Amino acid sequence: MSTWSHLNTLNASSPLMEQLIFFHDHTLMILLMITILVSYMISSLFPNKYSNRLLLEGQTIEMIWTILPAVTLVFIAMPSLRLLYLLDEVSNPSITMKTIGHQWYWSYEYSDFNAIEFDSYMMPTADLDKSGFRLLDVDNRTIMPLMAQSRILVTAADVLHSWTVPALGVKVDAVPGRLNQISFMLLRPGLLFGQCSEICGANHSFMPIVIESVIPKTFIKWINSMSS
């Protein structure tokens, strides 16, 4: 979870987020090299006392400063397009969960397991214990199995919402009357926090998301307890 002193990206909890962090670092290195090159060229002009008032064009340098940025953009665009297709890829999910956005809470349906349904509201500050997170904890956490391909179907019951979990690299718009989907795999156990990322009304800031990543054995026990 991000805190006030956190300057870097969150630790990746899914393969998608790992790829997003790799792409971020890749792009940042290219930008750093461009910044150093441009800074060197600008600084080298200061001690230069030569001038050429008759210079009208330079075909060579114009070709260089046209081709070089084009090649640089290709090196950024290719991994970006690859990531774009990976984010939309949903294949052979082990579990499917439906998420519905409301004003102002989330409801979840595990249709694979006897239609398990529950609502998830933000925990009021007065009800939190000392280990709770203010404005981030919920009364019913979303339990998901570890190392299993999970598919999330996202929609809304009233207005636009957005189901977002930064540590998973997941951000899906919840649109009334439409189903959007995303797929991910949880790599490590623990709690993953998220929030609605689409302004949806007065209590937009008070509909958090908490995913609890557990081992499959614990997940099956939880499913059995919810079914009984």
PDB file of C-alpha atoms in Angstrom:
ATOM      1  CA  MET A   1       0.000   0.000   0.000  1.00  0.00           C
ATOM      2  CA  SER A   2       1.243   3.481  -0.820  1.00  0.00           C
ATOM      3  CA  THR A   3       2.034   5.873   2.047  1.00  0.00           C
ATOM      4  CA  TRP A   4       2.875   9.574   2.210  1.00  0.00           C
ATOM      5  CA  SER A   5       6.645   8.913   1.873  1.00  0.00           C
ATOM      6  CA  HIS A   6       6.294   6.446  -1.022  1.00  0.00           C
ATOM      7  CA  LEU A   7       7.824   7.902  -4.197  1.00  0.00           C
ATOM      8  CA  ASN A   8       8.108   4.818  -6.395  1.00  0.00           C
ATOM      9  CA  THR A   9       5.475   2.517  -7.861  1.00  0.00           C
ATOM     10  CA  LEU A  10       3.827  -0.103  -5.641  1.00  0.00           C
ATOM     11  CA  ASN A  11       5.351  -3.572  -5.419  1.00  0.00           C
ATOM     12  CA  ALA A  12       3.842  -5.683  -8.174  1.00  0.00           C
ATOM     13  CA  SER A  13       1.320  -8.297  -7.029  1.00  0.00           C
ATOM     14  CA  SER A  14       0.482  -9.607 -10.502  1.00  0.00           C
ATOM     15  CA  PRO A  15       2.376 -10.357 -13.742  1.00  0.00           C
ATOM     16  CA  LEU A  16       0.555  -7.448 -15.421  1.00  0.00           C
ATOM     17  CA  MET A  17       1.855  -4.977 -12.866  1.00  0.00           C
ATOM     18  CA  GLU A  18       5.381  -6.372 -13.255  1.00  0.00           C
ATOM     19  CA  GLN A  19       5.208  -5.727 -16.992  1.00  0.00           C
ATOM     20  CA  LEU A  20       3.865  -2.209 -16.393  1.00  0.00           C
ATOM     21  CA  ILE A  21       6.787  -1.444 -14.057  1.00  0.00           C
ATOM     22  CA  PHE A  22       9.291  -2.810 -16.634  1.00  0.00           C
ATOM     23  CA  PHE A  23       7.744  -0.584 -19.296  1.00  0.00           C
ATOM     24  CA  HIS A  24       7.851   2.409 -16.937  1.00  0.00           C
ATOM     25  CA  ASP A  25      11.579   1.852 -16.287  1.00  0.00           C
ATOM     26  CA  HIS A  26      12.254   1.277 -19.999  1.00  0.00           C
ATOM     27  CA  THR A  27      10.563   4.556 -20.977  1.00  0.00           C
ATOM     28  CA  LEU A  28      12.230   6.434 -18.123  1.00  0.00           C
ATOM     29  CA  MET A  29      15.703   5.348 -19.305  1.00  0.00           C
ATOM     30  CA  ILE A  30      14.949   6.580 -22.839  1.00  0.00           C
ATOM     31  CA  LEU A  31      13.733   9.926 -21.470  1.00  0.00           C
ATOM     32  CA  LEU A  32      16.857  10.186 -19.306  1.00  0.00           C
ATOM     33  CA  MET A  33      19.141   9.648 -22.310  1.00  0.00           C
ATOM     34  CA  ILE A  34      17.217  12.265 -24.335  1.00  0.00           C
ATOM     35  CA  THR A  35      17.439  14.750 -21.457  1.00  0.00           C
ATOM     36  CA  ILE A  36      21.212  14.240 -21.097  1.00  0.00           C
ATOM     37  CA  LEU A  37      21.775  14.584 -24.865  1.00  0.00           C
ATOM     38  CA  VAL A  38      19.682  17.765 -25.182  1.00  0.00           C
ATOM     39  CA  SER A  39      21.281  19.272 -22.054  1.00  0.00           C
ATOM     40  CA  TYR A  40      24.751  18.586 -23.463  1.00  0.00           C
ATOM     41  CA  MET A  41      23.855  20.164 -26.809  1.00  0.00           C
ATOM     42  CA  ILE A  42      22.409  23.277 -25.150  1.00  0.00           C
ATOM     43  CA  SER A  43      25.352  23.675 -22.764  1.00  0.00           C
ATOM     44  CA  SER A  44      27.847  23.293 -25.648  1.00  0.00           C
ATOM     45  CA  LEU A  45      26.316  26.343 -27.366  1.00  0.00           C
ATOM     46  CA  PHE A  46      27.238  28.754 -24.559  1.00  0.00           C
ATOM     47  CA  PRO A  47      31.034  28.867 -25.136  1.00  0.00           C
ATOM     48  CA  ASN A  48      30.571  28.761 -28.924  1.00  0.00           C
ATOM     49  CA  LYS A  49      31.579  32.135 -30.425  1.00  0.00           C
ATOM     50  CA  TYR A  50      31.137  31.170 -34.076  1.00  0.00           C
ATOM     51  CA  SER A  51      28.164  32.304 -36.148  1.00  0.00           C
ATOM     52  CA  ASN A  52      27.087  31.681 -39.712  1.00  0.00           C
ATOM     53  CA  ARG A  53      24.624  34.271 -40.999  1.00  0.00           C
ATOM     54  CA  LEU A  54      24.544  32.695 -44.474  1.00  0.00           C
ATOM     55  CA  LEU A  55      23.450  29.196 -43.372  1.00  0.00           C
ATOM     56  CA  LEU A  56      19.967  28.555 -44.825  1.00  0.00           C
ATOM     57  CA  GLU A  57      19.542  24.791 -44.617  1.00  0.00           C
ATOM     58  CA  GLY A  58      21.307  21.600 -43.609  1.00  0.00           C
ATOM     59  CA  GLN A  59      19.885  18.448 -45.180  1.00  0.00           C
ATOM     60  CA  THR A  60      22.007  16.091 -43.111  1.00  0.00           C
ATOM     61  CA  ILE A  61      21.125  17.482 -39.706  1.00  0.00           C
ATOM     62  CA  GLU A  62      17.434  17.743 -40.683  1.00  0.00           C
ATOM     63  CA  MET A  63      17.395  14.059 -41.615  1.00  0.00           C
ATOM     64  CA  ILE A  64      19.091  13.161 -38.323  1.00  0.00           C
ATOM     65  CA  TRP A  65      16.665  15.095 -36.118  1.00  0.00           C
ATOM     66  CA  THR A  66      13.697  13.599 -38.014  1.00  0.00           C
ATOM     67  CA  ILE A  67      14.789   9.956 -38.129  1.00  0.00           C
ATOM     68  CA  LEU A  68      16.211   9.784 -34.585  1.00  0.00           C
ATOM     69  CA  PRO A  69      12.963  10.804 -32.802  1.00  0.00           C
ATOM     70  CA  ALA A  70      10.982   8.461 -35.081  1.00  0.00           C
ATOM     71  CA  VAL A  71      13.193   5.521 -34.104  1.00  0.00           C
ATOM     72  CA  THR A  72      12.924   6.502 -30.437  1.00  0.00           C
ATOM     73  CA  LEU A  73       9.122   6.540 -30.653  1.00  0.00           C
ATOM     74  CA  VAL A  74       9.162   3.055 -32.180  1.00  0.00           C
ATOM     75  CA  PHE A  75      11.187   1.748 -29.205  1.00  0.00           C
ATOM     76  CA  ILE A  76       8.543   3.198 -26.876  1.00  0.00           C
ATOM     77  CA  ALA A  77       5.473   2.238 -28.945  1.00  0.00           C
ATOM     78  CA  MET A  78       6.265  -1.455 -29.517  1.00  0.00           C
ATOM     79  CA  PRO A  79       6.350  -2.569 -25.851  1.00  0.00           C
ATOM     80  CA  SER A  80       3.416  -0.231 -25.164  1.00  0.00           C
ATOM     81  CA  LEU A  81       1.253  -1.946 -27.796  1.00  0.00           C
ATOM     82  CA  ARG A  82       2.307  -5.371 -26.499  1.00  0.00           C
ATOM     83  CA  LEU A  83       1.223  -4.375 -22.990  1.00  0.00           C
ATOM     84  CA  LEU A  84      -2.056  -3.001 -24.297  1.00  0.00           C
ATOM     85  CA  TYR A  85      -2.972  -6.376 -25.787  1.00  0.00           C
ATOM     86  CA  LEU A  86      -1.797  -8.240 -22.672  1.00  0.00           C
ATOM     87  CA  LEU A  87      -4.078  -6.132 -20.474  1.00  0.00           C
ATOM     88  CA  ASP A  88      -7.117  -7.082 -22.575  1.00  0.00           C
ATOM     89  CA  GLU A  89      -6.228 -10.771 -22.796  1.00  0.00           C
ATOM     90  CA  VAL A  90      -8.640 -13.034 -20.877  1.00  0.00           C
ATOM     91  CA  SER A  91      -8.009 -16.756 -21.415  1.00  0.00           C
ATOM     92  CA  ASN A  92      -8.949 -19.866 -19.425  1.00  0.00           C
ATOM     93  CA  PRO A  93      -9.876 -18.224 -16.100  1.00  0.00           C
ATOM     94  CA  SER A  94      -9.999 -20.485 -13.024  1.00  0.00           C
ATOM     95  CA  ILE A  95     -12.500 -18.260 -11.250  1.00  0.00           C
ATOM     96  CA  THR A  96     -14.909 -15.551 -12.355  1.00  0.00           C
ATOM     97  CA  MET A  97     -16.206 -12.790 -10.105  1.00  0.00           C
ATOM     98  CA  LYS A  98     -18.705 -10.063 -10.949  1.00  0.00           C
ATOM     99  CA  THR A  99     -18.233  -6.596  -9.456  1.00  0.00           C
ATOM    100  CA  ILE A 100     -21.088  -4.076  -9.408  1.00  0.00           C
ATOM    101  CA  GLY A 101     -20.567  -0.418  -8.515  1.00  0.00           C
ATOM    102  CA  HIS A 102     -23.257   1.434  -6.549  1.00  0.00           C
ATOM    103  CA  GLN A 103     -23.543   4.854  -4.971  1.00  0.00           C
ATOM    104  CA  TRP A 104     -21.484   4.366  -2.857  1.00  0.00           C
ATOM    105  CA  TYR A 105     -20.346   0.807  -2.287  1.00  0.00           C
ATOM    106  CA  TRP A 106     -19.334  -2.295  -4.228  1.00  0.00           C
ATOM    107  CA  SER A 107     -21.203  -5.577  -4.459  1.00  0.00           C
ATOM    108  CA  TYR A 108     -19.619  -8.872  -5.506  1.00  0.00           C
ATOM    109  CA  GLU A 109     -20.994 -12.071  -6.991  1.00  0.00           C
ATOM    110  CA  TYR A 110     -19.142 -15.402  -7.166  1.00  0.00           C
ATOM    111  CA  SER A 111     -21.354 -17.012  -9.791  1.00  0.00           C
ATOM    112  CA  ASP A 112     -19.120 -20.121 -10.021  1.00  0.00           C
ATOM    113  CA  PHE A 113     -20.003 -21.117  -6.445  1.00  0.00           C
ATOM    114  CA  ASN A 114     -23.771 -21.263  -5.904  1.00  0.00           C
ATOM    115  CA  ALA A 115     -24.189 -17.535  -6.549  1.00  0.00           C
ATOM    116  CA  ILE A 116     -22.391 -16.211  -3.464  1.00  0.00           C
ATOM    117  CA  GLU A 117     -23.202 -12.496  -3.150  1.00  0.00           C
ATOM    118  CA  PHE A 118     -22.313  -9.758  -0.659  1.00  0.00           C
ATOM    119  CA  ASP A 119     -21.959  -5.985  -0.390  1.00  0.00           C
ATOM    120  CA  SER A 120     -18.727  -4.256   0.603  1.00  0.00           C
ATOM    121  CA  TYR A 121     -19.013  -0.937   2.468  1.00  0.00           C
ATOM    122  CA  MET A 122     -16.254   1.258   3.844  1.00  0.00           C
ATOM    123  CA  MET A 123     -15.626   0.761   7.550  1.00  0.00           C
ATOM    124  CA  PRO A 124     -16.526   3.916   9.553  1.00  0.00           C
ATOM    125  CA  THR A 125     -13.580   5.408  11.407  1.00  0.00           C
ATOM    126  CA  ALA A 126     -15.332   4.882  14.758  1.00  0.00           C
ATOM    127  CA  ASP A 127     -15.538   1.108  14.115  1.00  0.00           C
ATOM    128  CA  LEU A 128     -11.887   0.622  13.110  1.00  0.00           C
ATOM    129  CA  ASP A 129      -9.436  -1.081  15.430  1.00  0.00           C
ATOM    130  CA  LYS A 130      -5.826   0.048  15.763  1.00  0.00           C
ATOM    131  CA  SER A 131      -4.645  -2.162  12.894  1.00  0.00           C
ATOM    132  CA  GLY A 132      -7.271  -0.844  10.460  1.00  0.00           C
ATOM    133  CA  PHE A 133      -6.675   1.645   7.658  1.00  0.00           C
ATOM    134  CA  ARG A 134      -8.817   4.784   7.722  1.00  0.00           C
ATOM    135  CA  LEU A 135     -10.944   5.290   4.570  1.00  0.00           C
ATOM    136  CA  LEU A 136      -9.481   2.099   3.045  1.00  0.00           C
ATOM    137  CA  ASP A 137     -10.834  -0.836   5.065  1.00  0.00           C
ATOM    138  CA  VAL A 138     -14.171  -2.493   4.299  1.00  0.00           C
ATOM    139  CA  ASP A 139     -16.607  -4.650   6.248  1.00  0.00           C
ATOM    140  CA  ASN A 140     -16.524  -7.512   3.698  1.00  0.00           C
ATOM    141  CA  ARG A 141     -13.221  -8.137   1.956  1.00  0.00           C
ATOM    142  CA  THR A 142     -13.005  -9.726  -1.493  1.00  0.00           C
ATOM    143  CA  ILE A 143     -11.299 -13.104  -1.073  1.00  0.00           C
ATOM    144  CA  MET A 144      -9.322 -14.339  -4.096  1.00  0.00           C
ATOM    145  CA  PRO A 145      -7.115 -17.456  -4.490  1.00  0.00           C
ATOM    146  CA  LEU A 146      -3.369 -17.215  -4.931  1.00  0.00           C
ATOM    147  CA  MET A 147      -1.686 -18.234  -8.217  1.00  0.00           C
ATOM    148  CA  ALA A 148      -4.987 -18.716 -10.053  1.00  0.00           C
ATOM    149  CA  GLN A 149      -6.075 -16.927 -13.215  1.00  0.00           C
ATOM    150  CA  SER A 150      -8.987 -14.740 -12.119  1.00  0.00           C
ATOM    151  CA  ARG A 151     -11.495 -12.963 -14.349  1.00  0.00           C
ATOM    152  CA  ILE A 152     -13.375  -9.920 -13.069  1.00  0.00           C
ATOM    153  CA  LEU A 153     -16.576  -8.742 -14.756  1.00  0.00           C
ATOM    154  CA  VAL A 154     -17.271  -5.105 -13.904  1.00  0.00           C
ATOM    155  CA  THR A 155     -20.489  -3.115 -14.296  1.00  0.00           C
ATOM    156  CA  ALA A 156     -22.475  -0.431 -12.466  1.00  0.00           C
ATOM    157  CA  ALA A 157     -26.037  -0.171 -11.212  1.00  0.00           C
ATOM    158  CA  ASP A 158     -26.476   3.607 -11.351  1.00  0.00           C
ATOM    159  CA  VAL A 159     -23.660   5.903 -12.555  1.00  0.00           C
ATOM    160  CA  LEU A 160     -20.098   5.522 -13.873  1.00  0.00           C
ATOM    161  CA  HIS A 161     -17.593   3.989 -11.458  1.00  0.00           C
ATOM    162  CA  SER A 162     -14.086   2.577 -11.881  1.00  0.00           C
ATOM    163  CA  TRP A 163     -12.783  -0.551 -10.129  1.00  0.00           C
ATOM    164  CA  THR A 164      -9.090   0.113  -9.506  1.00  0.00           C
ATOM    165  CA  VAL A 165      -6.388  -1.835  -7.627  1.00  0.00           C
ATOM    166  CA  PRO A 166      -2.953  -0.214  -8.267  1.00  0.00           C
ATOM    167  CA  ALA A 167      -0.831  -3.130  -6.989  1.00  0.00           C
ATOM    168  CA  LEU A 168      -2.456  -5.380  -9.608  1.00  0.00           C
ATOM    169  CA  GLY A 169      -2.182  -2.849 -12.422  1.00  0.00           C
ATOM    170  CA  VAL A 170      -5.974  -3.069 -12.805  1.00  0.00           C
ATOM    171  CA  LYS A 171      -8.349  -0.210 -13.658  1.00  0.00           C
ATOM    172  CA  VAL A 172     -11.721  -1.125 -15.192  1.00  0.00           C
ATOM    173  CA  ASP A 173     -14.577   1.272 -15.920  1.00  0.00           C
ATOM    174  CA  ALA A 174     -17.920   0.245 -14.438  1.00  0.00           C
ATOM    175  CA  VAL A 175     -20.549   1.366 -16.952  1.00  0.00           C
ATOM    176  CA  PRO A 176     -24.295   0.884 -16.355  1.00  0.00           C
ATOM    177  CA  GLY A 177     -25.765  -1.649 -18.780  1.00  0.00           C
ATOM    178  CA  ARG A 178     -22.364  -2.871 -19.944  1.00  0.00           C
ATOM    179  CA  LEU A 179     -19.952  -5.609 -18.822  1.00  0.00           C
ATOM    180  CA  ASN A 180     -16.218  -4.938 -18.928  1.00  0.00           C
ATOM    181  CA  GLN A 181     -13.707  -7.610 -18.009  1.00  0.00           C
ATOM    182  CA  ILE A 182     -10.129  -7.915 -16.845  1.00  0.00           C
ATOM    183  CA  SER A 183      -7.939 -10.882 -15.964  1.00  0.00           C
ATOM    184  CA  PHE A 184      -5.066 -11.138 -13.484  1.00  0.00           C
ATOM    185  CA  MET A 185      -3.147 -13.593 -11.312  1.00  0.00           C
ATOM    186  CA  LEU A 186      -2.240 -12.911  -7.685  1.00  0.00           C
ATOM    187  CA  LEU A 187       1.446 -13.589  -7.007  1.00  0.00           C
ATOM    188  CA  ARG A 188       1.665 -13.107  -3.232  1.00  0.00           C
ATOM    189  CA  PRO A 189      -0.659 -13.354  -0.223  1.00  0.00           C
ATOM    190  CA  GLY A 190      -1.844 -10.324   1.701  1.00  0.00           C
ATOM    191  CA  LEU A 191      -4.181  -7.350   1.431  1.00  0.00           C
ATOM    192  CA  LEU A 192      -4.439  -5.230  -1.714  1.00  0.00           C
ATOM    193  CA  PHE A 193      -6.160  -1.863  -1.482  1.00  0.00           C
ATOM    194  CA  GLY A 194      -7.922   0.107  -4.175  1.00  0.00           C
ATOM    195  CA  GLN A 195     -10.547   2.793  -4.659  1.00  0.00           C
ATOM    196  CA  CYS A 196     -13.120   4.006  -7.140  1.00  0.00           C
ATOM    197  CA  SER A 197     -11.272   6.097  -9.744  1.00  0.00           C
ATOM    198  CA  GLU A 198     -14.233   7.711 -11.491  1.00  0.00           C
ATOM    199  CA  ILE A 199     -15.963  10.664  -9.830  1.00  0.00           C
ATOM    200  CA  CYS A 200     -19.399   9.218  -9.078  1.00  0.00           C
ATOM    201  CA  GLY A 201     -20.984  11.645  -6.650  1.00  0.00           C
ATOM    202  CA  ALA A 202     -20.749  13.034  -3.132  1.00  0.00           C
ATOM    203  CA  ASN A 203     -19.282   9.888  -1.521  1.00  0.00           C
ATOM    204  CA  HIS A 204     -16.959   8.966  -4.380  1.00  0.00           C
ATOM    205  CA  SER A 205     -13.967   8.947  -2.004  1.00  0.00           C
ATOM    206  CA  PHE A 206     -15.670   6.548   0.402  1.00  0.00           C
ATOM    207  CA  MET A 207     -16.069   3.325  -1.593  1.00  0.00           C
ATOM    208  CA  PRO A 208     -12.714   1.520  -1.199  1.00  0.00           C
ATOM    209  CA  ILE A 209     -11.752  -1.934  -2.500  1.00  0.00           C
ATOM    210  CA  VAL A 210      -9.906  -4.556  -0.448  1.00  0.00           C
ATOM    211  CA  ILE A 211      -8.745  -7.835  -1.989  1.00  0.00           C
ATOM    212  CA  GLU A 212      -7.465 -10.495   0.383  1.00  0.00           C
ATOM    213  CA  SER A 213      -5.138 -12.886  -1.416  1.00  0.00           C
ATOM    214  CA  VAL A 214      -5.131 -16.331   0.226  1.00  0.00           C
ATOM    215  CA  ILE A 215      -3.922 -19.824  -0.594  1.00  0.00           C
ATOM    216  CA  PRO A 216      -6.445 -22.017  -2.494  1.00  0.00           C
ATOM    217  CA  LYS A 217      -7.131 -24.185   0.588  1.00  0.00           C
ATOM    218  CA  THR A 218      -8.170 -21.141   2.617  1.00  0.00           C
ATOM    219  CA  PHE A 219     -10.244 -19.865  -0.305  1.00  0.00           C
ATOM    220  CA  ILE A 220     -12.174 -23.157  -0.523  1.00  0.00           C
ATOM    221  CA  LYS A 221     -12.853 -23.037   3.234  1.00  0.00           C
ATOM    222  CA  TRP A 222     -14.196 -19.486   2.861  1.00  0.00           C
ATOM    223  CA  ILE A 223     -16.418 -20.528  -0.084  1.00  0.00           C
ATOM    224  CA  ASN A 224     -17.833 -23.407   1.988  1.00  0.00           C
ATOM    225  CA  SER A 225     -18.523 -21.113   4.946  1.00  0.00           C
ATOM    226  CA  MET A 226     -20.299 -18.597   2.704  1.00  0.00           C
ATOM    227  CA  SER A 227     -22.391 -21.336   1.039  1.00  0.00           C
ATOM    228  CA  SER A 228     -23.596 -22.850   4.297  1.00  0.00           C
TER     229      SER A 228
END
